[in-house]
XYZ file of C-alpha atoms in Angstrom:
716
model
C 178.386 5.049 -68.691
C 176.475 7.859 -66.974
C 176.049 7.852 -63.225
C 172.877 6.340 -61.889
C 172.073 9.562 -60.145
C 171.272 11.182 -63.501
C 168.408 8.785 -64.053
C 167.058 9.568 -60.636
C 167.271 13.297 -61.264
C 165.301 13.058 -64.454
C 162.596 10.999 -62.787
C 162.125 13.203 -59.724
C 160.315 16.042 -61.539
C 157.939 13.521 -63.062
C 157.066 12.069 -59.664
C 156.669 15.518 -58.056
C 154.613 17.033 -60.864
C 151.118 18.175 -59.827
C 148.568 15.452 -60.052
C 145.972 16.062 -62.769
C 142.562 16.920 -61.244
C 139.980 14.340 -62.180
C 136.586 15.504 -63.394
C 133.742 14.790 -60.979
C 131.489 12.308 -62.788
C 129.163 11.391 -59.922
C 126.750 13.280 -57.762
C 127.756 13.826 -54.160
C 125.523 11.084 -52.618
C 126.940 8.486 -55.047
C 130.497 9.627 -54.326
C 129.861 9.255 -50.592
C 128.426 5.752 -51.087
C 131.138 4.950 -53.688
C 128.657 3.650 -56.224
C 128.412 4.257 -59.954
C 126.262 7.251 -60.931
C 124.321 7.399 -64.203
C 124.801 11.221 -64.228
C 121.108 12.018 -64.490
C 119.594 14.605 -62.136
C 118.287 13.050 -60.008
C 120.158 9.821 -60.733
C 118.627 6.370 -60.472
C 120.482 5.496 -57.249
C 119.233 8.623 -55.487
C 115.685 8.027 -56.724
C 115.728 4.532 -55.230
C 116.965 5.814 -51.887
C 114.742 8.885 -51.758
C 117.688 11.321 -51.976
C 116.492 13.281 -55.019
C 116.882 16.661 -53.303
C 120.468 15.907 -52.290
C 121.272 14.830 -55.839
C 119.831 18.049 -57.268
C 121.812 20.160 -54.836
C 125.109 18.393 -55.633
C 124.950 17.114 -59.223
C 127.924 15.870 -61.255
C 129.708 18.477 -63.317
C 127.943 19.422 -66.532
C 124.792 17.424 -65.735
C 122.157 19.967 -64.703
C 119.260 18.405 -66.571
C 118.254 14.788 -67.022
C 118.840 13.150 -70.356
C 115.078 13.057 -70.867
C 114.868 16.776 -70.232
C 117.501 17.476 -72.863
C 115.865 15.469 -75.611
C 112.180 15.682 -74.871
C 111.262 19.250 -75.954
C 111.045 18.473 -79.629
C 108.678 15.545 -79.188
C 106.954 15.726 -75.798
C 103.389 17.018 -75.651
C 101.356 18.293 -72.723
C 98.707 15.607 -72.707
C 95.177 16.076 -71.541
C 93.455 14.419 -68.641
C 89.675 13.904 -68.303
C 88.274 17.405 -67.882
C 85.161 19.524 -67.611
C 84.098 20.483 -71.097
C 87.417 19.744 -72.808
C 88.605 16.861 -75.034
C 89.242 13.595 -73.204
C 90.418 11.410 -76.095
C 94.067 12.411 -75.736
C 96.709 9.981 -74.367
C 97.215 10.315 -70.631
C 100.882 11.139 -69.994
C 102.044 13.142 -67.028
C 105.390 14.711 -66.235
C 106.542 12.858 -63.133
C 108.337 14.518 -60.227
C 111.588 12.793 -61.229
C 111.427 14.547 -64.612
C 110.976 18.017 -63.172
C 113.971 20.269 -63.543
C 115.014 21.949 -60.330
C 117.840 24.485 -60.256
C 120.780 23.814 -57.971
C 120.733 25.804 -54.764
C 123.610 27.345 -52.822
C 122.919 25.100 -49.855
C 125.240 22.125 -49.655
C 123.645 20.601 -46.576
C 120.326 18.913 -47.071
C 117.877 18.471 -44.198
C 118.472 15.254 -42.286
C 121.923 14.816 -43.805
C 124.054 15.802 -40.831
C 125.384 12.284 -40.308
C 127.843 12.198 -43.244
C 128.550 15.900 -43.395
C 132.217 15.489 -42.512
C 133.008 12.877 -45.145
C 130.827 14.623 -47.727
C 132.612 17.964 -47.427
C 135.967 16.218 -47.261
C 135.152 14.414 -50.510
C 133.929 17.594 -52.157
C 136.928 19.631 -51.037
C 139.258 16.934 -52.302
C 137.601 17.060 -55.716
C 137.455 20.836 -55.874
C 140.799 21.655 -54.279
C 141.118 25.347 -53.532
C 139.195 27.216 -56.245
C 139.277 30.588 -54.473
C 142.780 31.852 -55.203
C 143.234 32.370 -51.445
C 146.569 31.059 -50.073
C 146.202 27.451 -48.952
C 146.944 28.218 -45.318
C 144.272 30.915 -45.167
C 141.841 28.734 -47.097
C 142.266 25.834 -44.670
C 141.906 28.202 -41.732
C 138.600 29.466 -43.085
C 137.456 25.894 -43.620
C 138.509 24.435 -40.319
C 138.592 27.218 -37.757
C 136.029 29.801 -38.851
C 133.336 27.712 -40.454
C 134.171 24.247 -39.123
C 134.086 22.707 -42.595
C 130.404 23.447 -43.153
C 130.379 27.099 -44.129
C 128.425 27.864 -40.962
C 129.386 29.797 -37.850
C 128.996 28.318 -34.387
C 125.479 29.706 -34.074
C 124.401 28.074 -37.338
C 124.342 31.292 -39.363
C 126.074 31.668 -42.707
C 127.673 34.762 -44.163
C 127.689 35.764 -47.816
C 131.407 34.996 -48.056
C 131.000 31.483 -46.645
C 127.982 30.764 -48.839
C 130.055 31.624 -51.906
C 133.059 29.685 -50.659
C 131.102 26.505 -50.009
C 128.673 26.584 -52.905
C 128.290 23.124 -54.449
C 129.027 24.271 -58.016
C 131.851 26.277 -59.466
C 130.964 29.797 -60.593
C 131.853 29.016 -64.191
C 129.444 26.104 -64.396
C 125.975 26.602 -65.807
C 123.350 27.850 -63.351
C 119.641 28.515 -63.536
C 120.163 32.197 -64.354
C 121.898 31.212 -67.585
C 119.010 29.122 -68.803
C 116.978 30.061 -71.856
C 113.229 30.223 -72.340
C 113.337 26.516 -73.248
C 114.511 25.648 -69.749
C 111.758 27.720 -68.133
C 109.123 26.136 -70.324
C 110.293 22.727 -69.129
C 110.477 23.846 -65.526
C 107.139 25.672 -65.353
C 105.265 22.946 -67.205
C 106.487 20.627 -64.463
C 104.843 22.909 -61.872
C 101.390 22.590 -63.463
C 98.938 20.252 -61.725
C 97.007 17.572 -63.585
C 94.546 18.866 -66.145
C 91.521 17.746 -64.144
C 92.726 19.955 -61.292
C 93.454 22.863 -63.635
C 89.951 22.570 -65.104
C 88.369 22.983 -61.677
C 90.210 26.254 -61.059
C 89.587 27.616 -64.572
C 85.851 26.934 -64.264
C 85.801 28.518 -60.800
C 87.535 31.632 -62.115
C 85.093 32.268 -64.950
C 82.073 31.631 -62.751
C 83.074 33.619 -59.659
C 85.964 36.012 -60.371
C 86.061 37.140 -63.997
C 82.966 39.351 -63.611
C 84.932 42.059 -61.806
C 87.091 43.053 -64.811
C 86.016 40.819 -67.701
C 89.347 41.370 -69.431
C 89.488 37.814 -70.829
C 87.384 36.629 -73.763
C 86.145 33.317 -72.394
C 85.713 31.300 -75.626
C 89.144 32.325 -76.951
C 90.851 31.492 -73.679
C 89.184 28.096 -73.405
C 90.208 27.245 -76.953
C 93.852 28.132 -76.294
C 93.716 26.391 -72.925
C 92.422 23.147 -74.447
C 95.132 23.262 -77.124
C 97.834 23.785 -74.491
C 97.626 20.227 -73.194
C 98.543 18.633 -76.526
C 101.140 21.215 -77.547
C 104.883 20.530 -77.811
C 106.629 22.104 -74.855
C 108.822 24.199 -77.149
C 105.701 25.802 -78.647
C 104.191 26.939 -75.329
C 103.696 30.711 -75.005
C 105.224 31.698 -71.670
C 102.973 34.756 -71.289
C 99.882 32.598 -71.826
C 101.323 30.176 -69.270
C 101.642 33.137 -66.888
C 97.931 33.894 -67.344
C 97.057 30.247 -66.666
C 99.149 30.222 -63.489
C 97.496 33.444 -62.258
C 94.054 31.908 -62.773
C 95.203 28.790 -60.915
C 96.590 30.928 -58.085
C 93.302 32.813 -57.701
C 91.385 29.553 -57.728
C 93.648 28.013 -55.081
C 93.295 31.154 -52.968
C 89.514 31.529 -53.147
C 87.952 28.161 -54.022
C 86.302 26.347 -51.091
C 87.802 23.056 -49.978
C 84.546 21.273 -50.751
C 85.265 21.820 -54.452
C 88.986 21.133 -54.529
C 88.929 18.008 -52.374
C 87.093 16.267 -55.202
C 90.344 16.404 -57.207
C 92.648 15.556 -54.310
C 93.626 19.021 -53.076
C 93.008 19.814 -49.415
C 93.119 23.213 -47.721
C 96.709 22.888 -46.472
C 97.891 22.043 -49.974
C 96.023 24.997 -51.492
C 97.614 27.436 -49.050
C 101.024 26.454 -50.394
C 99.959 26.147 -54.023
C 98.408 29.601 -54.437
C 101.708 31.211 -53.467
C 103.658 28.848 -55.700
C 101.424 29.459 -58.714
C 101.513 33.221 -58.213
C 105.332 33.048 -58.185
C 105.228 30.826 -61.286
C 103.052 33.407 -63.034
C 105.578 36.170 -62.362
C 108.479 33.939 -63.447
C 106.718 32.968 -66.677
C 106.201 36.654 -67.486
C 109.861 37.380 -66.862
C 111.060 34.412 -68.915
C 108.671 35.436 -71.676
C 110.416 38.840 -71.839
C 107.132 40.669 -71.491
C 108.870 43.966 -70.797
C 110.832 43.955 -74.062
C 108.213 42.130 -76.155
C 104.861 43.787 -75.279
C 101.743 41.703 -75.790
C 98.056 42.194 -75.087
C 98.110 39.102 -72.905
C 100.715 40.616 -70.573
C 98.260 43.436 -69.828
C 95.541 40.842 -69.184
C 97.814 39.121 -66.651
C 98.088 42.384 -64.720
C 94.336 43.041 -64.753
C 93.572 39.533 -63.504
C 96.321 39.756 -60.842
C 94.663 42.783 -59.224
C 92.165 40.586 -57.380
C 95.054 38.675 -55.804
C 96.870 41.840 -54.726
C 93.725 43.418 -53.268
C 92.803 40.411 -51.157
C 96.380 39.826 -49.965
C 96.678 43.578 -49.224
C 99.742 43.861 -51.438
C 99.038 47.356 -52.727
C 102.729 48.092 -53.280
C 102.956 45.294 -55.854
C 99.743 46.450 -57.524
C 100.943 50.018 -58.014
C 104.444 48.984 -59.050
C 103.186 46.625 -61.737
C 100.535 49.111 -62.842
C 103.161 51.584 -63.997
C 104.964 48.908 -65.970
C 101.723 47.654 -67.517
C 100.700 51.145 -68.606
C 103.982 51.480 -70.473
C 103.289 48.173 -72.208
C 99.769 49.317 -73.120
C 101.104 52.520 -74.636
C 103.770 50.596 -76.547
C 100.952 48.475 -78.013
C 99.030 51.592 -78.974
C 96.040 50.764 -76.770
C 95.612 54.462 -76.059
C 94.642 54.958 -79.703
C 92.057 53.467 -81.982
C 93.169 50.113 -83.341
C 94.928 50.475 -86.718
C 93.216 49.121 -89.872
C 95.843 46.398 -90.082
C 94.125 44.649 -87.131
C 91.176 42.989 -88.831
C 90.278 40.407 -86.187
C 87.092 41.725 -84.543
C 87.791 39.932 -81.266
C 91.249 41.492 -80.987
C 89.930 44.969 -81.772
C 87.170 44.688 -79.168
C 89.505 43.253 -76.541
C 91.888 46.190 -77.069
C 89.013 48.545 -76.181
C 88.004 46.504 -73.126
C 91.544 46.200 -71.791
C 92.337 49.897 -72.289
C 89.292 51.064 -70.357
C 89.890 48.432 -67.667
C 93.365 49.885 -67.246
C 92.031 53.465 -67.135
C 89.453 52.493 -64.487
C 92.056 50.693 -62.359
C 94.479 53.610 -62.495
C 91.790 56.181 -61.660
C 90.400 54.036 -58.850
C 93.833 53.736 -57.234
C 94.274 57.499 -57.496
C 90.980 58.015 -55.663
C 91.943 55.567 -52.914
C 95.561 56.635 -52.435
C 95.268 60.338 -53.237
C 97.930 60.208 -55.949
C 97.831 61.687 -59.472
C 96.711 59.335 -62.228
C 99.336 57.730 -64.436
C 97.009 58.101 -67.423
C 95.349 61.330 -68.536
C 92.515 59.487 -70.241
C 89.750 62.096 -70.038
C 90.393 63.073 -73.654
C 90.935 59.543 -74.946
C 89.348 58.770 -78.323
C 89.437 54.997 -77.832
C 85.894 53.638 -78.382
C 84.071 52.374 -75.313
C 83.487 48.606 -75.083
C 80.548 47.190 -77.024
C 77.440 46.059 -75.171
C 77.766 42.370 -75.974
C 78.362 38.967 -74.454
C 81.488 36.956 -75.163
C 79.514 34.602 -77.414
C 78.487 37.579 -79.552
C 82.100 38.072 -80.666
C 83.717 36.229 -83.572
C 86.857 37.003 -85.583
C 84.698 38.476 -88.353
C 81.821 40.186 -86.515
C 80.483 41.556 -83.205
C 76.820 41.694 -82.301
C 76.510 45.002 -80.416
C 73.240 44.742 -78.517
C 70.865 47.538 -77.570
C 71.781 49.479 -74.429
C 68.448 48.442 -72.916
C 69.502 44.803 -73.008
C 71.531 43.543 -70.054
C 74.762 41.818 -71.078
C 78.038 40.742 -69.490
C 79.513 44.111 -70.517
C 76.605 46.463 -69.672
C 78.079 47.597 -66.351
C 81.601 47.802 -67.773
C 80.464 50.081 -70.614
C 79.072 52.622 -68.147
C 82.008 52.150 -65.784
C 84.318 53.271 -68.594
C 82.208 56.395 -69.171
C 82.072 57.294 -65.477
C 85.761 56.752 -64.806
C 86.701 58.769 -67.859
C 84.879 61.684 -66.198
C 86.503 60.996 -62.806
C 89.886 61.015 -64.515
C 89.358 64.770 -65.078
C 89.760 65.334 -61.345
C 93.503 64.822 -61.768
C 94.103 67.336 -64.543
C 97.309 69.209 -63.680
C 97.999 66.662 -60.921
C 94.757 67.473 -59.115
C 95.388 71.219 -58.921
C 91.651 71.968 -59.343
C 90.352 69.744 -56.554
C 90.125 72.762 -54.253
C 87.684 74.533 -56.606
C 84.057 73.898 -55.676
C 82.827 74.908 -59.130
C 85.224 72.464 -60.779
C 84.215 69.565 -58.512
C 80.509 70.403 -58.824
C 80.924 70.375 -62.609
C 82.409 66.867 -62.447
C 79.475 65.777 -60.277
C 77.012 67.174 -62.824
C 78.697 65.142 -65.567
C 78.496 62.005 -63.418
C 74.806 62.673 -62.777
C 74.168 63.017 -66.530
C 75.655 59.567 -67.194
C 73.754 58.063 -64.261
C 70.503 59.571 -65.576
C 71.144 57.830 -68.907
C 71.292 54.408 -67.262
C 69.011 51.791 -68.827
C 66.277 50.217 -66.727
C 68.427 47.349 -65.445
C 70.918 49.778 -63.895
C 68.599 52.290 -62.222
C 65.305 50.536 -61.486
C 64.653 48.979 -58.113
C 67.306 46.316 -57.576
C 64.792 43.656 -56.508
C 62.728 44.227 -59.644
C 65.791 44.065 -61.893
C 67.063 40.882 -60.292
C 63.694 39.196 -60.787
C 63.631 40.106 -64.497
C 67.105 38.914 -65.441
C 67.995 35.323 -66.343
C 68.852 33.430 -63.136
C 72.194 32.326 -64.621
C 73.421 35.922 -64.937
C 71.308 37.871 -62.411
C 73.632 37.442 -59.422
C 76.815 38.387 -61.266
C 75.057 41.370 -62.843
C 73.861 42.663 -59.469
C 77.339 42.277 -57.969
C 78.749 44.334 -60.851
C 76.062 46.948 -60.277
C 76.862 47.084 -56.558
C 80.606 47.488 -57.195
C 80.103 50.402 -59.592
C 77.353 52.048 -57.548
C 79.249 51.979 -54.249
C 82.484 53.189 -55.883
C 80.744 56.244 -57.365
C 78.926 57.020 -54.101
C 82.114 56.935 -52.056
C 83.987 59.056 -54.574
C 81.270 61.722 -54.422
C 81.863 61.910 -50.661
C 85.608 62.258 -51.263
C 85.094 65.058 -53.780
C 82.950 67.284 -51.561
C 84.675 66.863 -48.201
C 86.842 70.007 -48.525
C 83.674 72.114 -48.857
C 81.842 71.093 -45.666
C 83.482 73.407 -43.153
C 82.168 75.926 -43.827
C 79.525 74.386 -46.046
C 79.824 75.576 -49.651
C 76.810 75.284 -51.944
C 74.936 72.013 -51.626
C 78.020 69.949 -50.779
C 76.355 68.758 -47.550
C 73.325 67.406 -49.366
C 75.440 65.655 -52.002
C 77.629 63.946 -49.394
C 74.675 62.714 -47.390
C 72.813 61.521 -50.476
C 75.810 59.495 -51.636
C 76.412 57.973 -48.193
C 72.824 56.937 -47.610
C 72.561 54.957 -50.835
C 75.985 53.313 -50.904
C 74.695 49.967 -49.526
C 71.342 49.967 -51.336
C 72.251 47.369 -53.995
C 74.158 45.288 -51.477
C 71.098 44.920 -49.248
C 69.039 43.756 -52.207
C 71.613 41.084 -52.984
C 71.324 39.557 -49.516
C 67.574 39.945 -48.929
C 66.045 36.760 -50.389
C 68.299 34.240 -48.621
C 70.899 35.574 -46.205
C 72.505 32.175 -45.594
C 72.934 31.571 -49.303
C 74.260 35.089 -49.815
C 76.896 34.615 -47.111
C 78.079 31.474 -48.895
C 78.430 33.352 -52.182
C 81.911 33.108 -53.680
C 81.477 36.481 -55.409
C 81.794 38.172 -52.036
C 85.550 37.586 -52.181
C 86.170 39.987 -55.043
C 83.510 42.461 -53.856
C 84.850 42.594 -50.299
C 86.925 45.716 -50.943
C 83.886 47.870 -51.727
C 81.825 46.412 -48.871
C 84.675 47.086 -46.451
C 84.950 50.718 -47.622
C 81.242 51.443 -47.198
C 81.120 49.850 -43.750
C 84.043 52.027 -42.650
C 82.149 55.118 -43.840
C 79.043 54.247 -41.814
C 81.068 53.355 -38.737
C 82.849 56.678 -38.944
C 79.524 58.476 -39.031
C 78.632 56.919 -35.707
C 82.037 57.605 -34.186
C 82.398 61.236 -35.193
C 78.815 62.494 -35.462
C 77.219 60.624 -32.538
C 73.556 60.599 -33.682
C 71.067 60.262 -30.826
C 69.223 57.355 -32.498
C 71.988 55.277 -34.098
C 70.179 51.931 -34.132
C 69.466 51.649 -37.875
C 72.929 52.849 -38.887
C 74.639 50.494 -36.487
C 72.437 47.648 -37.718
C 73.748 48.237 -41.260
C 77.337 48.139 -40.036
C 76.839 44.961 -38.047
C 75.105 43.429 -41.047
C 78.317 43.896 -43.036
C 80.450 42.603 -40.152
C 78.285 39.496 -40.004
C 78.768 38.867 -43.722
C 82.523 39.416 -43.594
C 82.891 37.190 -40.521
C 80.873 34.496 -42.236
C 83.341 34.435 -45.117
C 86.295 34.414 -42.755
C 84.835 31.423 -40.935
C 84.254 29.544 -44.201
C 87.992 29.160 -44.928
C 90.817 27.710 -42.903
C 93.418 29.957 -41.276
C 96.071 29.071 -43.845
C 93.976 30.668 -46.626
C 92.431 33.505 -44.650
C 91.648 36.519 -46.839
C 93.489 39.335 -45.101
C 91.260 42.059 -46.522
C 88.165 40.445 -45.009
C 89.607 39.299 -41.670
C 91.503 42.532 -41.027
C 88.554 44.600 -42.294
C 86.285 43.036 -39.698
C 88.698 43.893 -36.918
C 89.037 47.508 -38.079
C 85.271 48.056 -38.235
C 84.769 46.402 -34.859
C 87.500 48.591 -33.382
C 85.752 51.704 -34.644
C 82.525 50.536 -33.013
C 84.406 49.869 -29.772
C 85.802 53.419 -29.871
C 82.280 54.674 -30.524
C 80.981 52.785 -27.475
C 83.822 54.198 -25.356
C 83.004 57.688 -26.547
C 79.323 57.209 -25.723
C 80.200 56.016 -22.218
C 82.529 58.948 -21.636
C 80.009 61.444 -22.940
C 77.364 59.948 -20.656
C 79.743 60.311 -17.728
C 80.447 63.930 -18.654
C 76.762 64.856 -18.826
C 76.317 63.318 -15.391
C 79.081 65.475 -13.947
C 81.617 62.650 -13.714
C 85.221 62.835 -14.814
C 85.705 62.236 -18.515
C 89.028 60.476 -18.350
C 92.142 60.997 -20.452
C 91.433 61.586 -24.138
C 95.104 61.340 -25.100
C 95.113 57.556 -24.760
C 92.134 57.296 -27.090
C 93.776 59.631 -29.599
C 97.004 57.639 -29.565
C 95.151 54.366 -30.048
C 93.146 55.741 -32.955
C 96.197 57.083 -34.755
C 98.570 54.158 -34.226
C 96.070 51.342 -34.720
C 93.737 52.709 -37.363
C 95.873 54.847 -39.664
C 97.650 51.908 -41.337
C 94.340 50.094 -41.760
C 92.469 52.943 -43.431
C 95.352 54.470 -45.414
C 94.850 52.376 -48.600
C 91.360 53.823 -49.048
C 91.910 57.189 -47.414
C 94.705 58.703 -49.475
C 97.839 57.434 -47.773
C 99.034 57.339 -44.167
C 100.031 61.029 -43.904
C 96.550 62.129 -44.974
C 94.890 59.675 -42.592
C 97.022 60.787 -39.660
C 96.433 64.475 -40.344
C 92.710 63.834 -40.500
C 92.628 62.014 -37.169
C 94.751 64.614 -35.404
C 92.666 67.484 -36.799
C 89.417 65.763 -35.928
C 90.599 65.153 -32.372
C 91.599 68.764 -31.896
C 88.363 70.131 -33.339
C 86.113 67.927 -31.259
C 88.065 68.639 -28.074
C 87.521 72.366 -28.597
C 83.816 71.796 -29.231
C 83.428 69.840 -26.010
C 85.305 72.438 -24.002
C 83.023 75.224 -25.216
C 79.758 73.275 -25.028
C 77.137 73.213 -22.315
C 77.705 69.634 -21.293
C 74.349 69.331 -19.555
C 72.461 70.063 -22.803
C 74.935 68.351 -25.131
C 72.742 65.419 -26.220
C 70.006 67.785 -27.404
C 72.511 69.830 -29.379
C 73.223 67.019 -31.800
C 71.133 65.933 -34.734
C 68.289 63.731 -33.582
C 67.791 61.094 -36.249
C 66.493 57.576 -36.356
C 67.550 56.803 -39.896
C 69.771 58.155 -42.638
C 66.825 59.768 -44.438
C 66.538 62.362 -41.691
C 69.885 63.790 -42.752
C 68.307 64.991 -45.977
C 65.707 67.096 -44.149
C 67.001 70.699 -44.138
C 64.585 71.595 -41.316
C 66.528 69.460 -38.842
C 68.591 71.435 -36.312
C 72.287 70.578 -36.584
C 74.493 70.743 -33.529
C 78.064 71.944 -33.310
C 79.552 68.521 -33.925
C 77.763 67.885 -37.244
C 79.927 70.030 -39.475
C 83.114 68.625 -37.965
C 82.162 65.098 -38.977
C 81.426 65.930 -42.589
C 84.517 68.048 -42.821
C 86.588 64.898 -42.343
C 84.056 62.325 -43.417
C 85.574 63.542 -46.537
C 87.685 60.546 -45.720
C 84.883 58.673 -47.262
C 84.224 57.497 -43.860
C 87.488 55.800 -43.879
C 88.468 57.193 -40.621
C 88.238 55.460 -37.406
C 88.636 57.951 -34.717
C 87.157 59.723 -31.854
C 87.656 62.526 -29.485
């Protein structure tokens, strides 16, 4: 018989063997409460107790999505709600918040959860053991001494190392970055509002925002949009969903609360939603692999997004995405005539529209920022858009109307022709901009196109507005103003290098362009100023209005006319309109372009008033004060504000410094007692066109830099 000790020896290894780690089958809140978890995310227990967020942050292993989310894609539809102009006989089923899929986050501490933090982390650490490979002693030291068991330092901050160490999920488990397009379809569909709310924003977009670019064929979009709500989730086009989200984001950003409150959305909610829907639009594009699978709709998303970037002053995003979109357009062959294989007339026409929209946007940004164009489109053979309305286009035919008939595309057709000419300015990266003959030749080509305008684009604006259908007259006049003011300001930019000394008739051309820049705008506001100031179309047109007002304000500041009343009245008219729009929205949805634009223009006027006061003191023999403070204020405060329309911050700063130096020298060499009589005596802009007027020493200096298109707030 063997000794008893042998039995004990054989049993000891079995007792000391490492205990098998059990798989975590419950979410963290259920483990802490020691209740059974149904392994859904969020689980039923957490839904009852209102702990959905905690459940999503700390789900059981292998249960990222709810059971419904895993099985629904093949059968679930996006059902319609009662809408404006869309089918209402579809079953009313909504994706509830508990069905939305939210990715787990690195944070393991939910707000308001501090009371069980010790036991929670103890439970989690017990389940997870030491997954880091760090020696146990060092691991426990990091847990207890350095981060106090929470992954946070004493001051509440968290390092990258601690965030990784205390993440709620193991690195090898599935995370949101591993998910396929199917996941993102589920997720993004859950971010959509009810259809009745979507319909409000879609209608608002087509009525108040689409006129600026008109890159979307309305009937086709509405048909696809109506079909979306009854489509299986797996069949949803992510790029189309991106376009829908961008339209929703613009609507949430611009639409007045009086409209949105009717569908249960107040101003505070909209301020959060427009940022969320913009982010959803970008995520849908990424998940739809738009960069590797080019589509026409991806280019449309960019064109529509421009309004958002302009009004949020996010010019970096605009220019970054423009380069990527141009590559997509070239991959689609938009820079060439559509191949015969494309037989759908709507698709062929939309290719022409979108290409010339892209050319115009690229050229416009080059004019504003002083950079070379990304597209050399001056020799493009792509046909210009047809002069037709959206309803004139069908898959089999297009009714191209006479040029004398005003349509939704009339302005856009001529915009394409004008910007194709302006694109020539950047041949050889703008190497010919210093040649007066070259620039004058471009101006002659612009004048030839302008002379070919039909009656509704060159007749008196009041007459044209009275002879157009009321339903389209306002949008048409806004389009005319946008094109007219853009061309006027660019003519000033082109001739500024030739004003000191004056070359040819560059002076006359600059003055002529400046005096007429606000002509169409004034006609728009004349009949009913109060109604005009409530116009929603002002939002998209604010960029052009801001630019023109800066130009006029700079005339006052630099040139100092002796009778500035009419010019200042025009500037204050624009300030009044911009302030009215700023006051019509709450602070959480303030349009930065408008609110900041008002402050910049008002600052220029304040500098003008200070300069007038100092000049008055100088003529009276009093001390003039220190000009250096004024120079510093102008450069530091105004350069960033005017750079996006001036040609970049370096150009703006050089202009202000040069202008200051030149005007200081003029003042030092002038007879201060007779200074007021040495300047141009005008009571209105028309006097500038009279060659018999006597110009003083300061006149040429202004137009030398007014080159800035008036975008230069300054003074000496």
